[in-house]
Short mmCIF file of C-alpha atoms in Angstrom, two decimals:
data_model
loop_
_atom_site.label_atom_id
_atom_site.label_comp_id
_atom_site.label_asym_id
_atom_site.label_seq_id
_atom_site.Cartn_x
_atom_site.Cartn_y
_atom_site.Cartn_z
CA GLU A 1 33.36 -38.30 34.23
CA ALA A 2 36.94 -39.15 35.20
CA GLN A 3 37.48 -42.80 34.52
CA VAL A 4 39.63 -45.67 33.34
CA THR A 5 37.97 -47.86 30.75
CA GLN A 6 38.91 -51.35 29.67
CA ASN A 7 37.72 -53.44 26.75
CA PRO A 8 36.58 -56.08 26.51
CA ARG A 9 35.15 -56.73 29.96
CA TYR A 10 34.93 -60.46 29.32
CA LEU A 11 36.86 -62.59 26.88
CA ILE A 12 37.07 -66.31 26.25
CA THR A 13 39.78 -67.37 23.83
CA VAL A 14 41.92 -70.33 22.89
CA THR A 15 45.58 -71.05 23.47
CA GLY A 16 47.86 -69.25 21.06
CA LYS A 17 45.39 -66.77 19.61
CA LYS A 18 46.82 -63.28 19.97
CA LEU A 19 44.67 -60.79 21.81
CA THR A 20 44.77 -57.21 23.01
CA VAL A 21 43.01 -55.71 26.00
CA THR A 22 42.65 -51.97 25.67
CA CYS A 23 42.89 -49.44 28.47
CA SER A 24 42.13 -45.75 28.24
CA GLN A 25 42.03 -42.97 30.81
CA ASN A 26 40.64 -39.45 30.47
CA MET A 27 42.42 -37.85 33.43
CA ASN A 28 45.65 -36.90 31.65
CA HIS A 29 47.60 -39.16 34.00
CA GLU A 30 51.24 -39.83 33.22
CA TYR A 31 51.40 -43.14 35.02
CA MET A 32 49.56 -46.30 33.95
CA SER A 33 49.83 -49.89 35.01
CA TRP A 34 48.42 -53.37 34.45
CA TYR A 35 47.65 -55.87 37.20
CA ARG A 36 46.28 -59.36 37.33
CA GLN A 37 44.23 -60.68 40.22
CA ASP A 38 44.29 -64.36 41.07
CA PRO A 39 42.74 -66.20 44.03
CA GLY A 40 45.09 -66.29 47.00
CA LEU A 41 47.64 -64.08 45.25
CA GLY A 42 46.03 -60.67 45.36
CA LEU A 43 46.90 -58.10 42.71
CA ARG A 44 50.22 -58.48 40.96
CA GLN A 45 51.72 -55.87 38.68
CA ILE A 46 52.43 -56.95 35.11
CA TYR A 47 53.81 -53.80 33.46
CA TYR A 48 53.77 -50.11 34.14
CA SER A 49 54.44 -46.94 32.22
CA MET A 50 55.72 -43.67 33.64
CA ASN A 51 54.86 -41.74 30.50
CA VAL A 52 54.58 -42.00 26.72
CA GLU A 53 57.14 -44.41 25.30
CA VAL A 54 58.38 -45.29 28.83
CA THR A 55 57.42 -48.76 30.02
CA ASP A 56 58.91 -51.21 32.50
CA LYS A 57 58.31 -54.68 33.84
CA GLY A 58 56.37 -55.32 36.99
CA ASP A 59 56.42 -58.52 39.01
CA VAL A 60 54.86 -60.91 36.47
CA PRO A 61 55.67 -59.67 32.93
CA GLU A 62 56.24 -63.04 31.26
CA GLY A 63 53.89 -63.65 28.36
CA TYR A 64 52.72 -60.05 28.11
CA LYS A 65 53.62 -56.98 26.08
CA VAL A 66 52.54 -53.38 26.41
CA SER A 67 52.92 -50.17 24.46
CA ARG A 68 52.40 -46.52 25.34
CA LYS A 69 52.19 -44.50 22.15
CA GLU A 70 49.67 -42.03 23.52
CA LYS A 71 49.25 -40.70 27.01
CA ARG A 72 45.68 -41.89 27.40
CA ASN A 73 46.07 -45.46 26.11
CA PHE A 74 47.98 -48.43 27.49
CA PRO A 75 47.03 -51.68 25.76
CA LEU A 76 47.99 -55.10 27.12
CA ILE A 77 48.99 -57.62 24.47
CA LEU A 78 49.10 -61.38 24.84
CA GLU A 79 50.95 -62.63 21.78
CA SER A 80 50.33 -66.32 22.48
CA PRO A 81 47.94 -66.73 25.40
CA SER A 82 48.16 -69.82 27.58
CA PRO A 83 45.72 -71.21 30.16
CA ASN A 84 47.86 -69.91 33.05
CA GLN A 85 47.00 -66.40 31.86
CA THR A 86 43.37 -66.98 32.73
CA SER A 87 42.80 -64.22 35.24
CA LEU A 88 41.09 -60.96 36.10
CA TYR A 89 43.02 -58.01 34.70
CA PHE A 90 42.96 -54.43 35.88
CA CYS A 91 44.37 -51.32 34.32
CA ALA A 92 45.17 -48.35 36.56
CA SER A 93 46.39 -44.79 36.20
CA SER A 94 47.64 -42.07 38.51
CA PRO A 95 49.11 -38.58 38.47
CA PRO A 96 52.87 -38.26 38.90
CA GLN A 97 53.16 -36.62 42.32
CA PRO A 98 55.35 -38.59 44.75
CA GLY A 99 53.15 -40.46 47.16
CA LEU A 100 50.01 -39.54 45.31
CA ALA A 101 51.32 -41.53 42.41
CA ALA A 102 50.52 -44.59 44.46
CA GLU A 103 46.84 -43.65 44.75
CA GLN A 104 45.81 -45.27 41.56
CA PHE A 105 42.50 -45.18 39.74
CA PHE A 106 41.46 -48.60 38.52
CA GLY A 107 39.41 -49.69 35.57
CA PRO A 108 36.48 -52.11 35.98
CA GLY A 109 38.49 -55.20 35.06
CA THR A 110 38.67 -57.69 32.20
CA ARG A 111 37.97 -61.32 32.92
CA LEU A 112 40.01 -63.44 30.55
CA THR A 113 39.64 -67.17 30.09
CA VAL A 114 42.16 -69.03 27.93
CA LEU A 115 41.05 -72.54 26.95
CA ASP B 1 57.73 -64.23 48.27
CA GLN B 2 54.77 -62.25 49.57
CA GLN B 3 56.09 -58.91 50.81
CA VAL B 4 52.65 -57.70 51.89
CA LYS B 5 50.52 -60.18 53.79
CA GLN B 6 46.91 -60.17 54.85
CA ASN B 7 46.62 -63.30 56.90
CA SER B 8 42.86 -63.21 57.36
CA PRO B 9 41.09 -64.10 54.12
CA SER B 10 37.73 -63.19 55.57
CA LEU B 11 36.13 -61.34 58.47
CA SER B 12 32.53 -61.08 59.61
CA VAL B 13 31.40 -58.17 61.78
CA GLN B 14 28.03 -57.07 63.03
CA GLU B 15 26.65 -53.75 61.84
CA GLY B 16 27.61 -50.93 64.17
CA ARG B 17 30.65 -52.73 65.55
CA ILE B 18 34.29 -52.09 64.76
CA SER B 19 35.97 -53.88 61.87
CA ILE B 20 39.74 -54.33 62.13
CA LEU B 21 41.64 -55.49 59.09
CA ASN B 22 45.31 -56.32 59.46
CA CYS B 23 48.28 -56.22 57.15
CA ASP B 24 51.94 -57.14 57.65
CA TYR B 25 54.87 -56.32 55.43
CA THR B 26 58.44 -57.52 55.23
CA ASN B 27 60.19 -54.93 53.05
CA SER B 28 61.67 -52.20 55.25
CA MET B 29 61.95 -49.92 52.20
CA PHE B 30 58.19 -49.49 52.07
CA ASP B 31 57.28 -46.05 53.33
CA TYR B 32 53.81 -45.39 51.99
CA PHE B 33 50.82 -47.61 52.61
CA LEU B 34 47.33 -47.67 51.20
CA TRP B 35 44.06 -49.46 51.56
CA TYR B 36 41.84 -50.19 48.59
CA LYS B 37 38.29 -51.45 48.65
CA LYS B 38 36.86 -53.69 45.98
CA TYR B 39 33.27 -54.57 45.23
CA PRO B 40 32.41 -57.51 42.94
CA ALA B 41 32.62 -56.73 39.23
CA GLU B 42 34.36 -53.41 39.91
CA GLY B 43 37.94 -52.23 40.07
CA PRO B 44 39.57 -51.43 43.41
CA THR B 45 38.99 -47.92 44.72
CA PHE B 46 41.36 -46.00 46.94
CA LEU B 47 40.21 -45.74 50.54
CA ILE B 48 42.90 -44.28 52.76
CA SER B 49 46.68 -44.02 52.94
CA ILE B 50 49.43 -43.35 55.44
CA SER B 51 53.00 -42.22 55.15
CA SER B 52 55.68 -43.83 57.29
CA ILE B 53 56.28 -40.52 59.06
CA LYS B 54 52.89 -40.93 60.72
CA ASP B 55 51.42 -43.62 62.89
CA LYS B 56 47.77 -42.80 62.36
CA ASN B 57 45.58 -41.32 59.68
CA GLU B 58 41.86 -40.82 60.01
CA ASP B 59 39.17 -40.15 57.43
CA GLY B 60 35.64 -40.27 58.73
CA ARG B 61 34.82 -43.80 59.82
CA PHE B 62 38.15 -45.12 58.54
CA THR B 63 41.41 -45.00 60.47
CA VAL B 64 44.69 -46.57 59.47
CA PHE B 65 47.33 -47.30 62.09
CA LEU B 66 50.97 -47.98 61.28
CA ASN B 67 53.44 -49.72 63.56
CA LYS B 68 56.77 -49.47 61.77
CA SER B 69 58.75 -51.45 64.32
CA ALA B 70 56.36 -54.36 63.92
CA LYS B 71 55.95 -53.78 60.18
CA HIS B 72 52.23 -53.89 60.71
CA LEU B 73 49.30 -51.76 59.72
CA SER B 74 45.63 -52.02 60.39
CA LEU B 75 42.44 -50.49 59.08
CA HIS B 76 39.68 -49.71 61.56
CA ILE B 77 36.14 -49.08 60.39
CA VAL B 78 33.84 -47.63 63.02
CA PRO B 79 30.93 -48.09 62.95
CA SER B 80 30.75 -50.81 60.34
CA GLN B 81 27.93 -50.59 57.84
CA PRO B 82 26.49 -53.18 55.43
CA GLY B 83 27.84 -51.12 52.51
CA ASP B 84 31.34 -51.74 53.82
CA SER B 85 31.04 -55.39 52.79
CA ALA B 86 33.79 -55.78 50.21
CA VAL B 87 37.29 -57.10 49.70
CA TYR B 88 39.96 -54.87 51.21
CA PHE B 89 43.48 -54.83 49.84
CA CYS B 90 46.45 -53.47 51.66
CA ALA B 91 49.20 -52.06 49.42
CA ALA B 92 52.67 -50.68 49.97
CA SER B 93 55.06 -48.51 48.05
CA ASP B 94 58.62 -47.29 48.24
CA THR B 95 58.06 -43.65 47.30
CA GLY B 96 61.37 -43.75 45.56
CA THR B 97 59.53 -45.94 43.11
CA ALA B 98 56.04 -44.66 43.77
CA SER B 99 54.87 -46.16 40.54
CA LYS B 100 55.15 -49.63 41.95
CA LEU B 101 52.54 -50.87 44.37
CA THR B 102 52.81 -54.22 46.09
CA PHE B 103 49.43 -55.59 47.13
CA GLY B 104 48.36 -58.04 49.77
CA THR B 105 46.05 -60.93 49.04
CA GLY B 106 42.94 -59.20 50.35
CA THR B 107 40.47 -59.68 53.19
CA ARG B 108 36.80 -60.17 52.50
CA LEU B 109 34.73 -58.20 55.01
CA GLN B 110 31.12 -59.15 55.58
CA VAL B 111 29.07 -56.75 57.69
CA THR B 112 25.96 -58.47 58.94
CA LEU B 113 22.73 -56.92 60.13
#
């Protein structure tokens, strides 16, 4: 089954404790992206990657890191989480065709709470 | 600065009637628009899209209309069904940077019996 998987689905942590949210896709997509969803703000892009070893900042990159060492994986790293990073996070992937690249496949989401 | 706006946070429609969800944008560089549907505890799923060279795109019960001069698009669902109850996000892209989607804040649609 073609899918984007994220782990963990739920995470409660404390301020300053480094964490990683994993994202993996089995569709051989070049493009991957991370979003956060907050009430009243919709989905905002954190980082995206056009291909292996190619990453770039989205609209809200502060406090986050990413890496793309393999095509299928795109982990999101919070080196020192803070309470304002409490949010619902989505990973997405898409093929590279112009236009179609915007039709992204989303993972199920990771709900993160930072105390 | 919200470049894609969905001014109605929620909408309630009776089953069988038409649902109309609206979206406005401010960035004239956007030339590709999409609607995503999101159920609770799931990721958004792609619903329908439209390129700026068109003013209408239809897929079954779903039709998206684009008015470039007004920088406005709308999603029509006819007839509405209870399974359509979800949050709908409008999104826009400049196909020159097709990797980057800008989303609206979402509209929660409730289809009642």
